[in-house]
């Protein structure tokens, strides 16, 4: 090793620190699949693959399996661990900025430091852990619908309503790892049905794929004019949006209700966060412009005047958003 000579140790440290290693991994850990991405340090994807999360015995095997997948890829590609800047991992539960996950119901996990544990399994390669919805938001801010903007709110409309808030190009994790839990903003105090979180009247009870179907069944009970597609069969959110696009009055009403709930909630959020752009993703966002129109109609009337014209965009990275966001957390340190 060369001796530092007249340079101070701090100068040497800074020089070493600014030289980023050539490779990194982005891992999106979900309840049904683990998406793994091997990246160059400029964020370009070299290869992606998936492994299943084994959830038996409280999910004890999940991190060792991920570590094995990473080590396997390194030896397959003849890359030294010394050349890996680090691993970013998105986890389906609240995660504090220091890497401590506060329980993942889907995986059977309790409270522990997921970043420290995975780093230990990888022989000390640095690991950053964050909430999965937050890393998806970071991915869309970096290389998706929010690209070119530093302040982004992302809403993911799937089975539930997920969310992530990016401020100054960084994830807002919050004091309890729960920042961006947009789906559990209380929208109605008179709701009698219980949300998955145990509260009543949460946004995702109305504005998710399951929420709009639930609203359709309620409309059926109230014997209002019904979409023809409700004729005695199971319906999906896609069918409701398709019927709305075809001009069905009742389906248009359901889409409008979803737009009102989301538009109002997002107006509340922008009054606090004031993002440059709001990105809408998840399976329901495949409905496209009719969804954006339904949300913005109500958003523009509910929003504070200074952020009334905030731009809405559809997400573009799909299921890869979490992987991109995860690797960004490590490249962004
Ligand atoms: Zn809830």
PDB file of C-alpha atoms in Angstrom, residues 36-279:
ATOM      1  CA  UNK A  36     -33.122  -9.104  -7.879  1.00  0.00           C
ATOM      2  CA  UNK A  37     -31.265  -6.619 -10.077  1.00  0.00           C
ATOM      3  CA  UNK A  38     -27.543  -6.477 -10.835  1.00  0.00           C
ATOM      4  CA  UNK A  39     -26.577  -2.926 -11.844  1.00  0.00           C
ATOM      5  CA  UNK A  40     -23.658  -0.809 -12.952  1.00  0.00           C
ATOM      6  CA  UNK A  41     -23.011   2.155 -10.659  1.00  0.00           C
ATOM      7  CA  UNK A  42     -24.529   4.550 -13.243  1.00  0.00           C
ATOM      8  CA  UNK A  43     -27.884   2.815 -12.646  1.00  0.00           C
ATOM      9  CA  UNK A  44     -27.957   0.779 -15.845  1.00  0.00           C
ATOM     10  CA  UNK A  45     -29.386  -2.703 -15.360  1.00  0.00           C
ATOM     11  CA  UNK A  46     -27.079  -5.583 -16.294  1.00  0.00           C
ATOM     12  CA  UNK A  47     -29.408  -8.437 -15.381  1.00  0.00           C
ATOM     13  CA  UNK A  48     -32.560  -9.135 -13.394  1.00  0.00           C
ATOM     14  CA  UNK A  49     -33.953 -12.387 -12.025  1.00  0.00           C
ATOM     15  CA  UNK A  50     -36.356 -13.638  -9.373  1.00  0.00           C
ATOM     16  CA  UNK A  51     -36.256 -16.054  -6.454  1.00  0.00           C
ATOM     17  CA  UNK A  52     -39.164 -17.153  -4.215  1.00  0.00           C
ATOM     18  CA  UNK A  53     -39.271 -15.944  -0.574  1.00  0.00           C
ATOM     19  CA  UNK A  54     -39.488 -19.012   1.710  1.00  0.00           C
ATOM     20  CA  UNK A  55     -41.812 -17.823   4.473  1.00  0.00           C
ATOM     21  CA  UNK A  56     -41.701 -20.916   6.744  1.00  0.00           C
ATOM     22  CA  UNK A  57     -40.398 -20.582  10.329  1.00  0.00           C
ATOM     23  CA  UNK A  58     -40.913 -16.827  10.537  1.00  0.00           C
ATOM     24  CA  UNK A  59     -39.104 -16.210   7.242  1.00  0.00           C
ATOM     25  CA  UNK A  60     -35.652 -17.053   8.695  1.00  0.00           C
ATOM     26  CA  UNK A  61     -34.409 -18.350   5.339  1.00  0.00           C
ATOM     27  CA  UNK A  62     -35.259 -15.233   3.294  1.00  0.00           C
ATOM     28  CA  UNK A  63     -32.123 -13.156   3.902  1.00  0.00           C
ATOM     29  CA  UNK A  64     -29.696 -16.143   3.628  1.00  0.00           C
ATOM     30  CA  UNK A  65     -31.361 -17.007   0.276  1.00  0.00           C
ATOM     31  CA  UNK A  66     -30.960 -13.424  -0.954  1.00  0.00           C
ATOM     32  CA  UNK A  67     -27.312 -13.400   0.155  1.00  0.00           C
ATOM     33  CA  UNK A  68     -26.747 -16.709  -1.670  1.00  0.00           C
ATOM     34  CA  UNK A  69     -28.377 -15.291  -4.834  1.00  0.00           C
ATOM     35  CA  UNK A  70     -26.075 -12.242  -4.724  1.00  0.00           C
ATOM     36  CA  UNK A  71     -22.931 -14.288  -4.062  1.00  0.00           C
ATOM     37  CA  UNK A  72     -23.942 -16.729  -6.802  1.00  0.00           C
ATOM     38  CA  UNK A  73     -24.334 -13.905  -9.314  1.00  0.00           C
ATOM     39  CA  UNK A  74     -20.934 -12.469  -8.384  1.00  0.00           C
ATOM     40  CA  UNK A  75     -19.149 -15.772  -8.913  1.00  0.00           C
ATOM     41  CA  UNK A  76     -21.137 -16.499 -12.095  1.00  0.00           C
ATOM     42  CA  UNK A  77     -19.986 -13.164 -13.522  1.00  0.00           C
ATOM     43  CA  UNK A  78     -16.524 -13.390 -12.002  1.00  0.00           C
ATOM     44  CA  UNK A  79     -16.986 -10.121 -10.090  1.00  0.00           C
ATOM     45  CA  UNK A  80     -15.176  -9.598  -6.781  1.00  0.00           C
ATOM     46  CA  UNK A  81     -17.238  -8.489  -3.730  1.00  0.00           C
ATOM     47  CA  UNK A  82     -14.595  -5.722  -3.478  1.00  0.00           C
ATOM     48  CA  UNK A  83     -16.113  -4.222  -6.635  1.00  0.00           C
ATOM     49  CA  UNK A  84     -19.640  -3.973  -5.199  1.00  0.00           C
ATOM     50  CA  UNK A  85     -20.696  -0.560  -3.885  1.00  0.00           C
ATOM     51  CA  UNK A  86     -23.512  -2.139  -1.927  1.00  0.00           C
ATOM     52  CA  UNK A  87     -26.988  -3.651  -1.868  1.00  0.00           C
ATOM     53  CA  UNK A  88     -30.275  -1.761  -1.559  1.00  0.00           C
ATOM     54  CA  UNK A  89     -33.310  -3.724  -0.417  1.00  0.00           C
ATOM     55  CA  UNK A  90     -37.005  -2.812  -0.342  1.00  0.00           C
ATOM     56  CA  UNK A  91     -38.990  -4.603   2.371  1.00  0.00           C
ATOM     57  CA  UNK A  92     -42.798  -4.929   2.739  1.00  0.00           C
ATOM     58  CA  UNK A  93     -43.096  -3.257   6.142  1.00  0.00           C
ATOM     59  CA  UNK A  94     -42.152  -0.062   8.005  1.00  0.00           C
ATOM     60  CA  UNK A  95     -38.366   0.476   7.955  1.00  0.00           C
ATOM     61  CA  UNK A  96     -36.478   3.103   9.963  1.00  0.00           C
ATOM     62  CA  UNK A  97     -33.627   5.042   8.336  1.00  0.00           C
ATOM     63  CA  UNK A  98     -31.093   2.875  10.261  1.00  0.00           C
ATOM     64  CA  UNK A  99     -32.384  -0.341   8.624  1.00  0.00           C
ATOM     65  CA  UNK A 100     -34.549  -1.641  11.474  1.00  0.00           C
ATOM     66  CA  UNK A 101     -37.734  -3.209  10.139  1.00  0.00           C
ATOM     67  CA  UNK A 102     -40.727  -2.842  12.430  1.00  0.00           C
ATOM     68  CA  UNK A 103     -42.455  -6.125  11.561  1.00  0.00           C
ATOM     69  CA  UNK A 104     -43.449  -7.567   8.144  1.00  0.00           C
ATOM     70  CA  UNK A 105     -46.740  -9.423   8.517  1.00  0.00           C
ATOM     71  CA  UNK A 106     -46.480 -10.905   4.990  1.00  0.00           C
ATOM     72  CA  UNK A 107     -43.091 -12.478   5.696  1.00  0.00           C
ATOM     73  CA  UNK A 108     -43.582 -13.490   9.327  1.00  0.00           C
ATOM     74  CA  UNK A 109     -40.824 -11.079  10.395  1.00  0.00           C
ATOM     75  CA  UNK A 110     -40.652  -9.276  13.722  1.00  0.00           C
ATOM     76  CA  UNK A 111     -38.413  -6.348  14.649  1.00  0.00           C
ATOM     77  CA  UNK A 112     -34.729  -6.533  13.639  1.00  0.00           C
ATOM     78  CA  UNK A 113     -32.069  -4.710  11.650  1.00  0.00           C
ATOM     79  CA  UNK A 114     -32.444  -6.114   8.146  1.00  0.00           C
ATOM     80  CA  UNK A 115     -29.584  -4.008   6.719  1.00  0.00           C
ATOM     81  CA  UNK A 116     -27.067  -5.162   9.352  1.00  0.00           C
ATOM     82  CA  UNK A 117     -28.100  -8.794   9.086  1.00  0.00           C
ATOM     83  CA  UNK A 118     -27.893  -8.950   5.273  1.00  0.00           C
ATOM     84  CA  UNK A 119     -24.573  -7.082   5.309  1.00  0.00           C
ATOM     85  CA  UNK A 120     -23.232  -9.683   7.784  1.00  0.00           C
ATOM     86  CA  UNK A 121     -24.328 -12.516   5.486  1.00  0.00           C
ATOM     87  CA  UNK A 122     -22.506 -10.787   2.615  1.00  0.00           C
ATOM     88  CA  UNK A 123     -19.180 -10.445   4.400  1.00  0.00           C
ATOM     89  CA  UNK A 124     -19.641  -6.760   5.159  1.00  0.00           C
ATOM     90  CA  UNK A 125     -20.891  -5.408   1.799  1.00  0.00           C
ATOM     91  CA  UNK A 126     -22.869  -2.247   2.743  1.00  0.00           C
ATOM     92  CA  UNK A 127     -26.664  -2.668   2.742  1.00  0.00           C
ATOM     93  CA  UNK A 128     -29.406  -0.030   2.863  1.00  0.00           C
ATOM     94  CA  UNK A 129     -32.972  -1.141   3.642  1.00  0.00           C
ATOM     95  CA  UNK A 130     -36.162   0.820   3.071  1.00  0.00           C
ATOM     96  CA  UNK A 131     -39.908   0.262   2.769  1.00  0.00           C
ATOM     97  CA  UNK A 132     -40.974  -1.311  -0.552  1.00  0.00           C
ATOM     98  CA  UNK A 133     -43.511   1.380  -1.504  1.00  0.00           C
ATOM     99  CA  UNK A 134     -40.921   4.057  -0.694  1.00  0.00           C
ATOM    100  CA  UNK A 135     -38.249   2.450  -2.879  1.00  0.00           C
ATOM    101  CA  UNK A 136     -40.793   2.099  -5.719  1.00  0.00           C
ATOM    102  CA  UNK A 137     -41.420   5.854  -5.409  1.00  0.00           C
ATOM    103  CA  UNK A 138     -37.663   6.494  -5.488  1.00  0.00           C
ATOM    104  CA  UNK A 139     -37.332   4.314  -8.599  1.00  0.00           C
ATOM    105  CA  UNK A 140     -40.067   6.285 -10.392  1.00  0.00           C
ATOM    106  CA  UNK A 141     -38.535   9.592  -9.266  1.00  0.00           C
ATOM    107  CA  UNK A 142     -35.122   8.520 -10.579  1.00  0.00           C
ATOM    108  CA  UNK A 143     -35.873   6.706 -13.819  1.00  0.00           C
ATOM    109  CA  UNK A 144     -39.661   6.693 -14.274  1.00  0.00           C
ATOM    110  CA  UNK A 145     -42.691   9.003 -14.338  1.00  0.00           C
ATOM    111  CA  UNK A 146     -41.041  11.488 -11.979  1.00  0.00           C
ATOM    112  CA  UNK A 147     -37.681  11.634 -13.781  1.00  0.00           C
ATOM    113  CA  UNK A 148     -36.095  15.079 -13.698  1.00  0.00           C
ATOM    114  CA  UNK A 149     -37.962  16.108 -10.523  1.00  0.00           C
ATOM    115  CA  UNK A 150     -36.557  16.170  -6.991  1.00  0.00           C
ATOM    116  CA  UNK A 151     -39.875  16.165  -5.129  1.00  0.00           C
ATOM    117  CA  UNK A 152     -42.277  13.382  -6.009  1.00  0.00           C
ATOM    118  CA  UNK A 153     -45.316  11.805  -4.384  1.00  0.00           C
ATOM    119  CA  UNK A 154     -46.145   8.373  -5.724  1.00  0.00           C
ATOM    120  CA  UNK A 155     -49.373   6.485  -5.158  1.00  0.00           C
ATOM    121  CA  UNK A 156     -49.566   2.776  -6.024  1.00  0.00           C
ATOM    122  CA  UNK A 157     -53.112   1.565  -6.648  1.00  0.00           C
ATOM    123  CA  UNK A 158     -53.200  -2.217  -6.342  1.00  0.00           C
ATOM    124  CA  UNK A 159     -54.982  -4.517  -3.907  1.00  0.00           C
ATOM    125  CA  UNK A 160     -54.396  -1.703  -1.436  1.00  0.00           C
ATOM    126  CA  UNK A 161     -53.141   1.865  -1.772  1.00  0.00           C
ATOM    127  CA  UNK A 162     -49.391   2.253  -1.270  1.00  0.00           C
ATOM    128  CA  UNK A 163     -47.446   5.462  -1.270  1.00  0.00           C
ATOM    129  CA  UNK A 164     -44.004   6.964  -1.169  1.00  0.00           C
ATOM    130  CA  UNK A 165     -42.732  10.498  -0.679  1.00  0.00           C
ATOM    131  CA  UNK A 166     -39.449  11.667  -2.192  1.00  0.00           C
ATOM    132  CA  UNK A 167     -38.110  15.019  -0.984  1.00  0.00           C
ATOM    133  CA  UNK A 168     -34.921  16.444  -2.466  1.00  0.00           C
ATOM    134  CA  UNK A 169     -34.300  13.143  -4.276  1.00  0.00           C
ATOM    135  CA  UNK A 170     -34.421  11.140  -1.053  1.00  0.00           C
ATOM    136  CA  UNK A 171     -36.971   8.884   0.627  1.00  0.00           C
ATOM    137  CA  UNK A 172     -38.897  10.412   3.499  1.00  0.00           C
ATOM    138  CA  UNK A 173     -38.943   7.452   5.949  1.00  0.00           C
ATOM    139  CA  UNK A 174     -40.328   9.329   8.945  1.00  0.00           C
ATOM    140  CA  UNK A 175     -39.868   8.797  12.668  1.00  0.00           C
ATOM    141  CA  UNK A 176     -41.559   5.354  12.676  1.00  0.00           C
ATOM    142  CA  UNK A 177     -40.822   4.235   9.119  1.00  0.00           C
ATOM    143  CA  UNK A 178     -44.436   4.948   8.224  1.00  0.00           C
ATOM    144  CA  UNK A 179     -44.130   8.095   6.070  1.00  0.00           C
ATOM    145  CA  UNK A 180     -46.010   7.718   2.792  1.00  0.00           C
ATOM    146  CA  UNK A 181     -48.698   5.377   4.185  1.00  0.00           C
ATOM    147  CA  UNK A 182     -51.185   7.259   2.059  1.00  0.00           C
ATOM    148  CA  UNK A 183     -53.635   4.347   1.938  1.00  0.00           C
ATOM    149  CA  UNK A 184     -54.479   4.723   5.600  1.00  0.00           C
ATOM    150  CA  UNK A 185     -55.454   8.367   5.637  1.00  0.00           C
ATOM    151  CA  UNK A 186     -58.927   8.412   7.148  1.00  0.00           C
ATOM    152  CA  UNK A 187     -61.413   9.685   4.559  1.00  0.00           C
ATOM    153  CA  UNK A 188     -64.737   8.852   6.229  1.00  0.00           C
ATOM    154  CA  UNK A 189     -65.667   8.734   9.888  1.00  0.00           C
ATOM    155  CA  UNK A 190     -69.030   7.021   9.264  1.00  0.00           C
ATOM    156  CA  UNK A 191     -67.513   3.878   7.667  1.00  0.00           C
ATOM    157  CA  UNK A 192     -68.612   0.603   9.269  1.00  0.00           C
ATOM    158  CA  UNK A 193     -66.325  -1.803   7.348  1.00  0.00           C
ATOM    159  CA  UNK A 194     -62.872  -2.423   8.849  1.00  0.00           C
ATOM    160  CA  UNK A 195     -59.662  -1.795   6.872  1.00  0.00           C
ATOM    161  CA  UNK A 196     -56.815  -4.333   6.834  1.00  0.00           C
ATOM    162  CA  UNK A 197     -54.973  -2.031   9.271  1.00  0.00           C
ATOM    163  CA  UNK A 198     -57.809  -2.280  11.815  1.00  0.00           C
ATOM    164  CA  UNK A 199     -59.141   1.268  11.355  1.00  0.00           C
ATOM    165  CA  UNK A 200     -62.343   2.293   9.564  1.00  0.00           C
ATOM    166  CA  UNK A 201     -62.701   4.687   6.631  1.00  0.00           C
ATOM    167  CA  UNK A 202     -59.156   4.445   5.169  1.00  0.00           C
ATOM    168  CA  UNK A 203     -58.470   5.689   1.625  1.00  0.00           C
ATOM    169  CA  UNK A 204     -57.673   2.187   0.380  1.00  0.00           C
ATOM    170  CA  UNK A 205     -61.165   1.018   1.335  1.00  0.00           C
ATOM    171  CA  UNK A 206     -62.426   3.171  -1.565  1.00  0.00           C
ATOM    172  CA  UNK A 207     -59.572   3.882  -3.949  1.00  0.00           C
ATOM    173  CA  UNK A 208     -57.841   0.518  -4.512  1.00  0.00           C
ATOM    174  CA  UNK A 209     -58.716  -2.331  -6.896  1.00  0.00           C
ATOM    175  CA  UNK A 210     -60.588  -4.071  -4.076  1.00  0.00           C
ATOM    176  CA  UNK A 211     -62.011  -0.726  -2.896  1.00  0.00           C
ATOM    177  CA  UNK A 212     -63.774   0.099  -6.167  1.00  0.00           C
ATOM    178  CA  UNK A 213     -65.188  -3.444  -6.398  1.00  0.00           C
ATOM    179  CA  UNK A 214     -66.426  -3.107  -2.804  1.00  0.00           C
ATOM    180  CA  UNK A 215     -68.096   0.185  -3.756  1.00  0.00           C
ATOM    181  CA  UNK A 216     -69.740  -1.547  -6.734  1.00  0.00           C
ATOM    182  CA  UNK A 217     -71.227  -4.219  -4.457  1.00  0.00           C
ATOM    183  CA  UNK A 218     -72.485  -1.534  -2.068  1.00  0.00           C
ATOM    184  CA  UNK A 219     -74.135   0.224  -5.012  1.00  0.00           C
ATOM    185  CA  UNK A 220     -75.745  -3.089  -5.923  1.00  0.00           C
ATOM    186  CA  UNK A 221     -77.188  -3.377  -2.401  1.00  0.00           C
ATOM    187  CA  UNK A 222     -78.564   0.140  -2.550  1.00  0.00           C
ATOM    188  CA  UNK A 223     -80.349  -0.803  -5.799  1.00  0.00           C
ATOM    189  CA  UNK A 224     -79.073   2.181  -7.642  1.00  0.00           C
ATOM    190  CA  UNK A 225     -78.775   1.970 -11.409  1.00  0.00           C
ATOM    191  CA  UNK A 226     -76.114  -0.657 -11.951  1.00  0.00           C
ATOM    192  CA  UNK A 227     -73.463  -1.319 -14.515  1.00  0.00           C
ATOM    193  CA  UNK A 228     -74.633  -4.047 -16.876  1.00  0.00           C
ATOM    194  CA  UNK A 229     -71.471  -5.971 -15.959  1.00  0.00           C
ATOM    195  CA  UNK A 230     -72.801  -6.462 -12.439  1.00  0.00           C
ATOM    196  CA  UNK A 231     -75.385  -8.979 -13.649  1.00  0.00           C
ATOM    197  CA  UNK A 232     -74.833 -11.591 -10.984  1.00  0.00           C
ATOM    198  CA  UNK A 233     -71.119 -12.227 -11.510  1.00  0.00           C
ATOM    199  CA  UNK A 234     -67.834 -11.378  -9.882  1.00  0.00           C
ATOM    200  CA  UNK A 235     -66.389  -8.178 -11.235  1.00  0.00           C
ATOM    201  CA  UNK A 236     -62.919  -6.675 -11.322  1.00  0.00           C
ATOM    202  CA  UNK A 237     -61.728  -3.093 -11.168  1.00  0.00           C
ATOM    203  CA  UNK A 238     -60.634  -3.416 -14.809  1.00  0.00           C
ATOM    204  CA  UNK A 239     -64.192  -4.308 -15.865  1.00  0.00           C
ATOM    205  CA  UNK A 240     -65.533  -1.287 -13.979  1.00  0.00           C
ATOM    206  CA  UNK A 241     -63.074   1.030 -15.754  1.00  0.00           C
ATOM    207  CA  UNK A 242     -63.826  -0.615 -19.126  1.00  0.00           C
ATOM    208  CA  UNK A 243     -67.572  -0.091 -18.568  1.00  0.00           C
ATOM    209  CA  UNK A 244     -66.899   3.536 -17.603  1.00  0.00           C
ATOM    210  CA  UNK A 245     -64.909   4.033 -20.805  1.00  0.00           C
ATOM    211  CA  UNK A 246     -67.894   2.610 -22.723  1.00  0.00           C
ATOM    212  CA  UNK A 247     -70.128   5.237 -21.100  1.00  0.00           C
ATOM    213  CA  UNK A 248     -71.927   3.148 -18.440  1.00  0.00           C
ATOM    214  CA  UNK A 249     -73.425   5.695 -16.012  1.00  0.00           C
ATOM    215  CA  UNK A 250     -73.080   3.622 -12.840  1.00  0.00           C
ATOM    216  CA  UNK A 251     -69.483   2.655 -13.659  1.00  0.00           C
ATOM    217  CA  UNK A 252     -68.721   6.326 -14.341  1.00  0.00           C
ATOM    218  CA  UNK A 253     -70.167   7.089 -10.900  1.00  0.00           C
ATOM    219  CA  UNK A 254     -67.891   4.521  -9.252  1.00  0.00           C
ATOM    220  CA  UNK A 255     -64.817   5.891 -11.039  1.00  0.00           C
ATOM    221  CA  UNK A 256     -65.828   9.403 -10.004  1.00  0.00           C
ATOM    222  CA  UNK A 257     -66.094   8.335  -6.339  1.00  0.00           C
ATOM    223  CA  UNK A 258     -62.618   6.801  -6.520  1.00  0.00           C
ATOM    224  CA  UNK A 259     -61.345  10.017  -8.123  1.00  0.00           C
ATOM    225  CA  UNK A 260     -62.961  12.103  -5.392  1.00  0.00           C
ATOM    226  CA  UNK A 261     -61.353  10.056  -2.614  1.00  0.00           C
ATOM    227  CA  UNK A 262     -57.906  10.085  -4.208  1.00  0.00           C
ATOM    228  CA  UNK A 263     -58.072  13.671  -5.443  1.00  0.00           C
ATOM    229  CA  UNK A 264     -59.081  14.923  -1.994  1.00  0.00           C
ATOM    230  CA  UNK A 265     -56.425  12.867  -0.188  1.00  0.00           C
ATOM    231  CA  UNK A 266     -53.745  14.057  -2.615  1.00  0.00           C
ATOM    232  CA  UNK A 267     -54.821  17.675  -2.121  1.00  0.00           C
ATOM    233  CA  UNK A 268     -54.210  17.187   1.619  1.00  0.00           C
ATOM    234  CA  UNK A 269     -50.803  15.665   0.921  1.00  0.00           C
ATOM    235  CA  UNK A 270     -49.677  18.406  -1.455  1.00  0.00           C
ATOM    236  CA  UNK A 271     -50.607  21.012   1.149  1.00  0.00           C
ATOM    237  CA  UNK A 272     -47.893  19.436   3.323  1.00  0.00           C
ATOM    238  CA  UNK A 273     -45.320  18.152   0.828  1.00  0.00           C
ATOM    239  CA  UNK A 274     -45.919  20.298  -2.313  1.00  0.00           C
ATOM    240  CA  UNK A 275     -44.299  17.861  -4.792  1.00  0.00           C
ATOM    241  CA  UNK A 276     -43.219  18.809  -8.326  1.00  0.00           C
ATOM    242  CA  UNK A 277     -45.163  15.865  -9.710  1.00  0.00           C
ATOM    243  CA  UNK A 278     -47.544  13.150  -8.524  1.00  0.00           C
ATOM    244  CA  UNK A 279     -46.981   9.702 -10.060  1.00  0.00           C
TER     245      UNK A 279
END
